[in-house]
Structure formats: C-alpha cells, structure tokens
Backbone as JSON Lines, residues from 0, in Angstrom:
{"i":0,"aa":"M","n":[2.87,-9.48,-10.67],"ca":[2.11,-10.17,-9.96],"c":[1.41,-9.95,-9.0]}
{"i":1,"aa":"F","n":[2.36,-8.69,-8.06],"ca":[2.01,-7.55,-6.89],"c":[0.71,-7.4,-7.27]}
{"i":2,"aa":"I","n":[0.59,-6.54,-8.79],"ca":[-0.74,-6.0,-8.85],"c":[-1.34,-6.63,-9.2]}
{"i":3,"aa":"A","n":[-1.35,-7.9,-9.6],"ca":[-2.89,-8.87,-9.47],"c":[-3.34,-9.26,-8.15]}
{"i":4,"aa":"I","n":[-2.36,-9.43,-7.41],"ca":[-2.7,-10.27,-5.9],"c":[-3.6,-9.05,-5.21]}
{"i":5,"aa":"A","n":[-3.2,-7.78,-5.87],"ca":[-3.76,-6.17,-4.85],"c":[-5.26,-6.58,-5.25]}
{"i":6,"aa":"I","n":[-5.47,-6.72,-6.56],"ca":[-6.75,-6.5,-7.36],"c":[-7.7,-7.53,-6.79]}
{"i":7,"aa":"V","n":[-7.26,-9.19,-6.88],"ca":[-8.4,-9.96,-6.54],"c":[-8.2,-9.8,-5.18]}
{"i":8,"aa":"L","n":[-7.26,-9.5,-4.24],"ca":[-7.77,-9.24,-3.19],"c":[-8.84,-8.14,-2.31]}
{"i":9,"aa":"A","n":[-8.66,-6.91,-3.26],"ca":[-9.91,-6.16,-3.4],"c":[-11.13,-6.95,-3.52]}
{"i":10,"aa":"Q","n":[-10.84,-7.78,-4.59],"ca":[-12.63,-8.19,-4.97],"c":[-12.99,-8.98,-3.84]}
{"i":11,"aa":"I","n":[-11.98,-9.74,-3.45],"ca":[-12.07,-10.95,-2.45],"c":[-13.15,-10.4,-0.91]}
{"i":12,"aa":"V","n":[-12.35,-8.77,-0.6],"ca":[-12.71,-7.97,0.58],"c":[-14.1,-7.71,0.3]}
{"i":13,"aa":"K","n":[-14.28,-7.41,-0.99],"ca":[-16.0,-6.3,-0.99],"c":[-16.89,-7.53,-0.63]}
{"i":14,"aa":"V","n":[-16.97,-8.66,-0.42],"ca":[-18.32,-9.23,-0.41],"c":[-18.42,-9.3,1.18]}
{"i":15,"aa":"L","n":[-17.14,-9.0,2.06],"ca":[-17.23,-9.01,3.6],"c":[-18.37,-8.19,3.76]}
{"i":16,"aa":"P","n":[-19.09,-8.83,4.81],"ca":[-20.18,-7.91,5.38],"c":[-19.32,-6.69,6.42]}
{"i":17,"aa":"L","n":[-19.01,-5.88,5.74],"ca":[-18.33,-4.71,6.88],"c":[-19.05,-3.54,6.08]}
{"i":18,"aa":"G","n":[-19.04,-2.21,6.81],"ca":[-19.45,-0.88,5.97],"c":[-18.94,-0.8,4.84]}
{"i":19,"aa":"T","n":[-17.25,-0.64,4.92],"ca":[-16.82,-0.13,3.79],"c":[-14.98,-1.0,4.34]}
{"i":20,"aa":"P","n":[-15.45,-2.47,3.81],"ca":[-14.36,-3.02,3.77],"c":[-13.07,-2.84,3.51]}
{"i":21,"aa":"G","n":[-12.9,-2.25,2.31],"ca":[-11.52,-1.86,1.52],"c":[-10.77,-0.89,2.68]}
{"i":22,"aa":"A","n":[-11.53,0.36,2.98],"ca":[-11.03,1.13,3.79],"c":[-10.89,0.49,5.74]}
{"i":23,"aa":"I","n":[-11.11,-0.67,5.85],"ca":[-11.43,-1.35,7.22],"c":[-9.91,-2.29,6.72]}
{"i":24,"aa":"L","n":[-9.57,-2.98,6.02],"ca":[-8.63,-3.94,5.99],"c":[-7.61,-3.6,4.88]}
{"i":25,"aa":"L","n":[-7.73,-2.5,4.26],"ca":[-6.86,-2.4,3.78],"c":[-5.78,-3.5,2.22]}
{"i":26,"aa":"P","n":[-6.76,-3.98,1.64],"ca":[-6.53,-4.98,0.98],"c":[-5.01,-4.62,-0.16]}
{"i":27,"aa":"M","n":[-5.53,-3.79,-0.97],"ca":[-4.55,-3.29,-1.92],"c":[-2.8,-2.83,-1.16]}
{"i":28,"aa":"H","n":[-2.91,-2.85,-0.21],"ca":[-1.85,-1.94,0.89],"c":[-0.83,-3.28,0.88]}
{"i":29,"aa":"I","n":[-1.2,-4.36,0.8],"ca":[-0.3,-5.55,1.66],"c":[0.55,-5.98,0.36]}
{"i":30,"aa":"P","n":[0.01,-6.02,-0.52],"ca":[0.79,-6.65,-2.01],"c":[1.78,-5.44,-2.15]}
{"i":31,"aa":"I","n":[1.47,-4.15,-2.37],"ca":[2.11,-3.17,-2.73],"c":[3.24,-3.26,-1.65]}
{"i":32,"aa":"L","n":[3.04,-3.24,-0.63],"ca":[4.36,-3.13,0.32],"c":[5.0,-4.1,-0.04]}
{"i":33,"aa":"L","n":[4.73,-4.91,-0.03],"ca":[5.4,-6.49,-0.74],"c":[6.29,-6.12,-1.76]}
{"i":34,"aa":"C","n":[5.62,-5.66,-2.38],"ca":[6.36,-5.62,-3.8],"c":[7.41,-4.57,-3.93]}
{"i":35,"aa":"G","n":[7.54,-3.32,-2.88],"ca":[8.68,-2.38,-2.76],"c":[9.84,-3.53,-2.12]}
{"i":36,"aa":"F","n":[9.48,-4.21,-0.99],"ca":[9.99,-4.98,0.1],"c":[10.93,-6.0,-0.82]}
{"i":37,"aa":"I","n":[9.96,-6.86,-1.84],"ca":[10.87,-7.99,-2.52],"c":[11.5,-7.09,-3.54]}
{"i":38,"aa":"C","n":[10.83,-6.14,-4.56],"ca":[11.12,-5.87,-6.08],"c":[12.05,-4.34,-5.91]}
{"i":39,"aa":"G","n":[11.58,-3.75,-4.52],"ca":[12.77,-2.24,-4.83],"c":[11.45,-1.35,-4.94]}
{"i":40,"aa":"K","n":[12.39,0.46,-4.69],"ca":[11.38,1.2,-4.7],"c":[11.26,1.38,-6.33]}
{"i":41,"aa":"K","n":[11.44,0.71,-7.25],"ca":[10.86,1.5,-8.82],"c":[9.7,0.56,-8.89]}
{"i":42,"aa":"Y","n":[9.68,-0.4,-8.8],"ca":[8.45,-1.56,-9.11],"c":[7.53,-1.49,-7.76]}
{"i":43,"aa":"G","n":[8.01,-0.61,-6.73],"ca":[6.76,-0.52,-5.45],"c":[6.45,0.72,-5.8]}
{"i":44,"aa":"L","n":[6.81,1.78,-6.52],"ca":[6.52,2.72,-6.69],"c":[5.48,2.53,-8.01]}
{"i":45,"aa":"L","n":[5.9,2.02,-8.94],"ca":[5.25,1.67,-10.05],"c":[3.7,0.73,-9.86]}
{"i":46,"aa":"A","n":[4.14,-0.31,-8.94],"ca":[2.38,-1.21,-8.55],"c":[1.79,-0.31,-8.08]}
{"i":47,"aa":"G","n":[2.28,0.44,-7.1],"ca":[1.21,1.24,-6.13],"c":[0.63,2.72,-7.13]}
{"i":48,"aa":"I","n":[1.79,2.92,-8.36],"ca":[0.29,4.12,-9.02],"c":[-0.53,3.42,-9.96]}
{"i":49,"aa":"L","n":[-0.15,2.06,-10.6],"ca":[-0.81,1.88,-11.47],"c":[-2.45,0.52,-10.42]}
{"i":50,"aa":"T","n":[-2.04,0.15,-9.67],"ca":[-3.47,-0.61,-9.22],"c":[-4.63,-0.28,-9.02]}
{"i":51,"aa":"P","n":[-4.28,1.03,-8.47],"ca":[-5.82,1.52,-8.16],"c":[-6.15,1.9,-9.51]}
{"i":52,"aa":"F","n":[-5.42,2.53,-10.66],"ca":[-5.97,2.77,-11.87],"c":[-6.27,1.46,-12.53]}
{"i":53,"aa":"I","n":[-5.41,0.39,-12.9],"ca":[-6.29,-0.8,-13.42],"c":[-7.38,-1.46,-12.67]}
{"i":54,"aa":"A","n":[-7.47,-1.73,-11.12],"ca":[-9.09,-2.01,-10.48],"c":[-10.16,-1.17,-10.49]}
{"i":55,"aa":"F","n":[-9.53,-0.19,-10.96],"ca":[-11.11,1.08,-11.57],"c":[-11.34,0.33,-13.0]}
{"i":56,"aa":"L","n":[-10.65,0.38,-13.5],"ca":[-10.75,-0.38,-15.17],"c":[-11.4,-1.33,-15.41]}
{"i":57,"aa":"I","n":[-11.05,-2.36,-14.52],"ca":[-11.89,-3.49,-14.44],"c":[-13.11,-3.61,-13.65]}
{"i":58,"aa":"S","n":[-12.68,-3.0,-12.43],"ca":[-14.01,-3.4,-11.53],"c":[-14.76,-1.76,-11.18]}
{"i":59,"aa":"G","n":[-14.39,-0.52,-11.85],"ca":[-14.86,0.8,-11.56],"c":[-14.84,1.13,-9.88]}
{"i":60,"aa":"M","n":[-14.04,0.43,-8.95],"ca":[-13.63,0.75,-8.02],"c":[-12.01,0.8,-7.71]}
{"i":61,"aa":"P","n":[-11.48,1.51,-7.04],"ca":[-11.94,2.75,-6.33],"c":[-12.36,4.08,-7.23]}
{"i":62,"aa":"I","n":[-13.48,4.5,-7.0],"ca":[-14.05,5.86,-8.08],"c":[-12.54,6.77,-7.93]}
{"i":63,"aa":"I","n":[-12.27,7.04,-9.47],"ca":[-10.89,7.52,-9.73],"c":[-10.98,8.92,-9.16]}
{"i":64,"aa":"F","n":[-11.57,9.67,-9.11],"ca":[-11.52,10.69,-8.7],"c":[-12.14,11.12,-7.84]}
{"i":65,"aa":"P","n":[-11.81,11.32,-6.28],"ca":[-10.57,12.09,-5.47],"c":[-10.08,10.92,-5.11]}
{"i":66,"aa":"V","n":[-10.99,9.9,-5.08],"ca":[-10.42,8.83,-4.23],"c":[-9.27,7.65,-4.61]}
{"i":67,"aa":"G","n":[-9.38,7.34,-5.94],"ca":[-8.38,6.16,-6.75],"c":[-7.13,7.01,-6.84]}
{"i":68,"aa":"L","n":[-7.37,8.4,-7.6],"ca":[-5.88,9.12,-7.42],"c":[-5.12,9.14,-6.13]}
{"i":69,"aa":"S","n":[-5.68,9.81,-5.06],"ca":[-5.17,10.07,-4.0],"c":[-4.82,8.5,-3.23]}
{"i":70,"aa":"M","n":[-5.59,7.34,-3.87],"ca":[-4.66,6.32,-3.32],"c":[-3.59,5.54,-4.3]}
{"i":71,"aa":"M","n":[-3.5,6.32,-5.4],"ca":[-2.37,5.79,-6.21],"c":[-1.08,6.64,-5.71]}
{"i":72,"aa":"F","n":[-1.08,8.0,-5.06],"ca":[-0.2,8.43,-4.49],"c":[0.52,7.98,-3.3]}
{"i":73,"aa":"E","n":[-0.7,7.45,-2.28],"ca":[-0.55,6.53,-1.23],"c":[-0.07,5.21,-1.33]}
{"i":74,"aa":"L","n":[-0.16,4.63,-2.13],"ca":[0.12,3.55,-2.26],"c":[1.37,3.45,-3.47]}
{"i":75,"aa":"A","n":[2.13,4.36,-4.09],"ca":[2.99,4.56,-4.75],"c":[4.48,4.84,-3.96]}
{"i":76,"aa":"T","n":[4.06,5.46,-2.78],"ca":[4.66,6.21,-1.34],"c":[4.85,4.93,-0.54]}
{"i":77,"aa":"Y","n":[3.88,4.12,-0.26],"ca":[4.57,2.39,0.39],"c":[5.41,1.85,-0.69]}
{"i":78,"aa":"G","n":[4.9,1.85,-1.91],"ca":[5.72,0.76,-2.23],"c":[7.29,1.45,-2.68]}
{"i":79,"aa":"F","n":[7.42,2.97,-2.32],"ca":[8.84,3.38,-2.85],"c":[9.37,3.39,-1.73]}
{"i":80,"aa":"V","n":[8.85,3.82,-0.67],"ca":[9.02,4.2,0.77],"c":[10.27,2.44,1.09]}
{"i":81,"aa":"A","n":[9.3,1.72,1.02],"ca":[9.83,0.11,1.58],"c":[10.83,-0.22,0.9]}
{"i":82,"aa":"G","n":[10.68,-0.11,-0.57],"ca":[11.72,-0.47,-1.05],"c":[13.24,0.3,-0.95]}
{"i":83,"aa":"Y","n":[13.06,1.68,-1.16],"ca":[13.79,2.37,-0.63],"c":[14.52,2.01,0.8]}
{"i":84,"aa":"T","n":[13.84,2.13,1.96],"ca":[14.75,2.03,3.1],"c":[15.12,0.6,3.95]}
{"i":85,"aa":"Y","n":[14.32,-0.18,3.15],"ca":[14.81,-1.74,3.11],"c":[15.65,-2.1,1.81]}
{"i":86,"aa":"K","n":[15.75,-1.97,1.16],"ca":[16.73,-2.25,-0.17],"c":[18.39,-1.42,-0.52]}
{"i":87,"aa":"N","n":[17.79,0.03,-0.13],"ca":[18.59,0.88,-0.26],"c":[19.34,1.67,0.88]}
{"i":88,"aa":"M","n":[18.89,1.96,1.85],"ca":[19.6,2.33,2.78],"c":[19.74,1.13,4.18]}
{"i":89,"aa":"K","n":[18.96,-0.25,3.81],"ca":[19.21,-1.42,4.28],"c":[18.57,-1.41,5.87]}
{"i":90,"aa":"L","n":[17.89,-0.36,6.28],"ca":[17.23,-0.61,7.55],"c":[16.46,-1.54,7.8]}
{"i":91,"aa":"N","n":[16.64,-1.83,9.43],"ca":[15.32,-3.12,9.6],"c":[14.3,-3.54,9.48]}
{"i":92,"aa":"P","n":[13.95,-4.16,8.69],"ca":[12.32,-4.51,8.03],"c":[11.45,-3.63,8.46]}
{"i":93,"aa":"Y","n":[11.0,-4.11,10.24],"ca":[10.28,-2.97,10.81],"c":[10.35,-1.54,10.77]}
{"i":94,"aa":"I","n":[11.24,-1.39,11.06],"ca":[11.75,0.23,10.81],"c":[11.36,1.05,9.4]}
{"i":95,"aa":"S","n":[11.5,-0.24,8.66],"ca":[11.09,0.19,6.83],"c":[9.76,-0.11,7.09]}
{"i":96,"aa":"L","n":[9.06,-0.93,7.19],"ca":[7.27,-1.04,7.15],"c":[7.1,0.34,7.87]}
{"i":97,"aa":"L","n":[7.69,0.62,9.14],"ca":[6.75,1.43,9.76],"c":[6.87,3.18,9.16]}
{"i":98,"aa":"A","n":[7.97,3.4,8.17],"ca":[8.56,4.63,7.85],"c":[7.46,4.35,6.92]}
{"i":99,"aa":"S","n":[7.19,3.34,5.87],"ca":[6.65,2.83,5.02],"c":[5.16,3.47,4.91]}
{"i":100,"aa":"L","n":[4.79,3.18,6.2],"ca":[3.36,3.6,6.78],"c":[2.43,4.69,6.87]}
{"i":101,"aa":"L","n":[4.08,4.99,7.95],"ca":[3.91,6.56,8.43],"c":[3.98,7.8,6.95]}
{"i":102,"aa":"I","n":[4.89,7.62,6.29],"ca":[4.85,8.3,5.33],"c":[3.69,8.4,4.02]}
{"i":103,"aa":"G","n":[3.61,7.06,3.87],"ca":[2.73,6.87,3.01],"c":[0.79,7.69,3.56]}
{"i":104,"aa":"R","n":[0.72,7.71,4.51],"ca":[-0.25,8.32,5.37],"c":[-0.36,9.67,5.37]}
{"i":105,"aa":"I","n":[0.9,10.25,5.34],"ca":[0.89,11.81,5.25],"c":[1.08,12.08,3.81]}
{"i":106,"aa":"V","n":[1.71,11.42,2.94],"ca":[0.95,11.89,1.75],"c":[-0.39,11.28,0.88]}
{"i":107,"aa":"F","n":[-0.62,10.38,1.96],"ca":[-2.41,10.55,1.69],"c":[-3.13,11.35,2.05]}
{"i":108,"aa":"G","n":[-2.65,12.03,2.96],"ca":[-3.65,13.34,3.59],"c":[-3.31,14.55,3.06]}
{"i":109,"aa":"V","n":[-2.0,14.68,2.51],"ca":[-1.67,16.02,1.6],"c":[-2.46,15.9,0.31]}
{"i":110,"aa":"A","n":[-2.23,14.72,-0.61],"ca":[-3.16,14.93,-1.52],"c":[-4.59,14.14,-1.46]}
{"i":111,"aa":"G","n":[-5.12,13.96,-0.47],"ca":[-6.53,14.05,-0.17],"c":[-7.19,15.21,0.09]}
{"i":112,"aa":"A","n":[-6.23,16.2,0.61],"ca":[-6.67,17.83,1.01],"c":[-6.76,18.48,-0.48]}
{"i":113,"aa":"I","n":[-5.65,18.18,-1.13],"ca":[-5.77,18.74,-2.19],"c":[-6.54,18.36,-3.26]}
{"i":114,"aa":"L","n":[-6.95,16.79,-3.3],"ca":[-7.56,16.58,-4.67],"c":[-9.02,16.54,-4.4]}
{"i":115,"aa":"Y","n":[-9.39,16.37,-2.84],"ca":[-11.19,16.3,-2.28],"c":[-11.48,18.08,-2.63]}
{"i":116,"aa":"G","n":[-10.06,18.99,-2.24],"ca":[-10.5,20.18,-2.56],"c":[-11.24,20.44,-3.79]}
{"i":117,"aa":"F","n":[-10.97,19.79,-4.79],"ca":[-11.08,20.19,-6.37],"c":[-12.86,19.31,-6.57]}
{"i":118,"aa":"S","n":[-13.38,18.85,-5.6],"ca":[-14.55,18.0,-5.76],"c":[-15.9,18.05,-4.55]}
{"i":119,"aa":"N","n":[-16.63,18.0,-4.75],"ca":[-17.34,18.06,-3.26],"c":[-17.37,17.37,-1.95]}
{"i":120,"aa":"F","n":[-16.16,16.9,-2.17],"ca":[-16.24,16.34,-0.67],"c":[-15.31,17.08,0.5]}
{"i":121,"aa":"D","n":[-15.33,16.97,1.65],"ca":[-14.67,17.67,2.51],"c":[-13.65,17.09,3.01]}
{"i":122,"aa":"F","n":[-12.39,17.45,2.93],"ca":[-11.3,16.37,3.33],"c":[-10.55,17.38,4.2]}
{"i":123,"aa":"G","n":[-10.91,17.32,5.85],"ca":[-10.1,18.28,7.13],"c":[-9.55,17.1,7.64]}
{"i":124,"aa":"L","n":[-8.49,17.65,8.57],"ca":[-7.67,16.82,9.37],"c":[-8.49,15.56,10.63]}
{"i":125,"aa":"Q","n":[-9.78,16.04,10.83],"ca":[-10.65,15.2,11.57],"c":[-11.05,13.82,10.7]}
{"i":126,"aa":"M","n":[-11.24,14.07,9.14],"ca":[-11.27,13.2,8.19],"c":[-10.11,12.21,7.59]}
{"i":127,"aa":"F","n":[-8.98,13.18,7.79],"ca":[-8.46,12.52,7.61],"c":[-7.6,11.38,8.68]}
{"i":128,"aa":"I","n":[-7.63,11.81,10.18],"ca":[-7.71,10.5,10.91],"c":[-8.43,9.64,11.21]}
{"i":129,"aa":"Q","n":[-9.31,9.92,10.78],"ca":[-10.66,9.13,10.21],"c":[-10.28,7.59,9.66]}
{"i":130,"aa":"A","n":[-9.97,8.09,8.43],"ca":[-9.86,7.19,7.17],"c":[-8.34,6.92,7.2]}
{"i":131,"aa":"A","n":[-7.5,7.35,8.2],"ca":[-6.03,6.82,7.9],"c":[-5.4,6.22,8.73]}
{"i":132,"aa":"F","n":[-5.98,6.26,10.56],"ca":[-5.6,5.45,11.34],"c":[-6.73,5.11,12.07]}
{"i":133,"aa":"I","n":[-8.22,5.24,12.26],"ca":[-8.77,5.38,13.02],"c":[-9.58,3.67,12.1]}
{"i":134,"aa":"I","n":[-10.47,4.2,11.52],"ca":[-11.05,2.8,10.48],"c":[-10.5,2.11,9.92]}
{"i":135,"aa":"A","n":[-9.01,2.61,9.38],"ca":[-8.1,1.56,9.08],"c":[-6.97,0.9,9.96]}
{"i":136,"aa":"L","n":[-7.67,0.97,11.34],"ca":[-6.63,0.09,12.37],"c":[-6.85,-1.3,12.13]}
{"i":137,"aa":"P","n":[-7.79,-1.93,11.88],"ca":[-7.45,-3.38,11.75],"c":[-6.75,-3.46,10.8]}
{"i":138,"aa":"G","n":[-6.85,-3.08,9.28],"ca":[-5.8,-3.43,7.96],"c":[-4.13,-2.73,8.35]}
{"i":139,"aa":"I","n":[-3.88,-2.13,9.4],"ca":[-2.37,-1.32,9.6],"c":[-2.31,-2.26,10.95]}
{"i":140,"aa":"L","n":[-3.07,-3.32,11.63],"ca":[-2.54,-4.5,12.27],"c":[-2.63,-5.56,11.43]}
{"i":141,"aa":"I","n":[-2.79,-5.59,10.68],"ca":[-2.57,-7.26,9.85],"c":[-1.5,-6.58,9.04]}
{"i":142,"aa":"Q","n":[-1.49,-5.48,8.37],"ca":[0.19,-5.21,8.03],"c":[1.16,-5.4,8.8]}
{"i":143,"aa":"L","n":[0.95,-5.15,10.27],"ca":[2.3,-5.06,10.95],"c":[2.56,-6.53,11.56]}
{"i":144,"aa":"I","n":[1.44,-7.35,11.56],"ca":[1.74,-8.6,11.68],"c":[2.22,-9.73,10.7]}
{"i":145,"aa":"I","n":[1.64,-9.07,9.46],"ca":[2.06,-10.34,8.42],"c":[3.17,-9.82,7.24]}
{"i":146,"aa":"I","n":[3.34,-8.55,7.07],"ca":[4.15,-8.18,6.17],"c":[5.85,-8.76,6.54]}
{"i":147,"aa":"I","n":[6.2,-8.47,7.26],"ca":[7.56,-9.19,7.4],"c":[7.79,-10.04,7.58]}
{"i":148,"aa":"P","n":[7.06,-11.26,8.19],"ca":[7.49,-12.67,7.84],"c":[7.17,-12.78,6.35]}
{"i":149,"aa":"L","n":[6.33,-12.54,6.28],"ca":[6.15,-12.84,4.54],"c":[7.69,-12.39,3.43]}
{"i":150,"aa":"V","n":[7.82,-11.29,3.87],"ca":[9.38,-11.04,3.15],"c":[10.11,-12.02,3.9]}
{"i":151,"aa":"K","n":[10.23,-12.0,4.63],"ca":[11.68,-13.05,5.17],"c":[11.56,-14.59,4.26]}
{"i":152,"aa":"A","n":[9.96,-14.66,4.57],"ca":[9.78,-16.28,3.66],"c":[10.0,-15.72,2.15]}
{"i":153,"aa":"I","n":[9.8,-14.93,1.62],"ca":[9.62,-15.09,0.43],"c":[11.47,-15.05,-0.03]}
{"i":154,"aa":"E","n":[12.19,-14.04,0.88],"ca":[13.69,-14.06,0.93],"c":[14.05,-15.46,1.43]}
{"i":155,"aa":"K","n":[13.73,-16.1,1.99],"ca":[13.96,-17.6,1.83],"c":[14.15,-18.26,1.15]}
{"i":156,"aa":"I","n":[12.39,-18.08,0.39],"ca":[12.94,-19.5,-0.57],"c":[13.82,-18.87,-1.88]}
{"i":157,"aa":"Q","n":[13.94,-17.53,-1.97],"ca":[14.92,-17.16,-3.28],"c":[16.31,-17.54,-2.71]}
{"i":158,"aa":"T","n":[16.76,-17.19,-1.43],"ca":[17.98,-17.91,-1.34],"c":[18.43,-19.27,-1.38]}
{"i":159,"aa":"Q","n":[16.88,-20.09,-0.86],"ca":[17.34,-21.43,-0.9],"c":[17.18,-22.07,-2.23]}
{"i":160,"aa":"N","n":[16.42,-21.61,-3.6],"ca":[15.93,-21.63,-4.66],"c":[17.14,-21.41,-5.59]}
{"i":161,"aa":"K","n":[17.93,-20.5,-4.75],"ca":[19.19,-19.56,-5.87],"c":[18.39,-18.91,-7.13]}
{"i":162,"aa":"L","n":[17.09,-17.82,-6.54],"ca":[16.54,-17.17,-7.57],"c":[17.45,-16.0,-7.87]}
{"i":163,"aa":"P","n":[17.2,-15.01,-8.64],"ca":[17.48,-13.69,-8.94],"c":[16.78,-13.17,-7.8]}
{"i":164,"aa":"Q","n":[17.28,-12.14,-7.5],"ca":[16.88,-10.78,-7.06],"c":[16.85,-10.05,-7.21]}
{"i":165,"aa":"V","n":[15.62,-9.06,-7.03],"ca":[15.54,-7.96,-7.9],"c":[16.18,-6.77,-7.16]}
{"i":166,"aa":"N","n":[17.05,-6.18,-7.78],"ca":[17.86,-4.61,-6.98],"c":[17.22,-3.59,-8.01]}
{"i":167,"aa":"A","n":[15.93,-3.06,-8.26],"ca":[15.59,-2.09,-8.78],"c":[15.48,-0.43,-7.96]}
C-alpha cells in the first residue's frame, strides 16, 4: 500500500509547475517514512528499495542510474531507520523522524558520490548540500509537519478498531 501511495504521489507531483517538483516536494519520502513507522524496519527497508524501481518500470522515472539507484539507498534507509528507532528502540517519534532524515541524507550523499562517479555527472559536496537540503527544504518541512500526526492518527485508528499491529 505504501509503495502504491508513493508512486501515485510522485505522478501527481510531476504535473505541478515547478522546476523539479519531485526533488522539491519529495513525494516518495512520506509514504516510505510512514511505512517504517507503522510497519517496522523490514517493511520500511523493502518499500524503500522497491518504490523507485517500480516507479521506473511504470513511468520511466526516476532514471534508474544513477538517480533511481541512489534513491533506493536513501529511501531504504529512511524506512529502516524510522522503523528501527521508533518500534525497536522506542524513541520519541520526532527524534526517530529527525534521525531518519539525517541518516537517509548521509546515505544519499555517499551513494550519490559513488554512483555518480560511475556516470558523467559530477556529484560533489556542493551538489549534495544543494540537492539534499536546499532544493529539498519544502519537502523536508512538509515531512516534519505531517509525518508524526499521520503516524499518531493511524496508530489511534489501529487501537480503536483493534487492528493488528505489524512488528517487523
């Protein structure tokens, strides 16, 4: 379900009149982070790996190398760290979110430096900071505002309706 939501959000965002709407609003990040928080580290990791690849198969975007592959590492990290820090370590959800965002961006930078090194793209520290923090600032702010309230709302619905909780 989270993979499908991420792919649909990415398709919707593509039509917005922004230069690179996906890089600005980060539509795939929100469902993957939610997956980690709600379903745990294993499903968050798996959803993060699969989402860019499936999106590429469906729409041709993101270009699989080097962009999609570096996104696979980044999103997998978001999903895993969110699930691990929240469900396993029982950290405050805001701390878990901040840890996920920071560690995911570090992984994105390392993966980008390696993968872009095999292509004709130059990926240095300046490009990393611009892509991961400056261009993505609106998406980061959206994540900081909506992720935890969504997690709490989903958990409340699960509790009220006695739905099974995933502990992976």
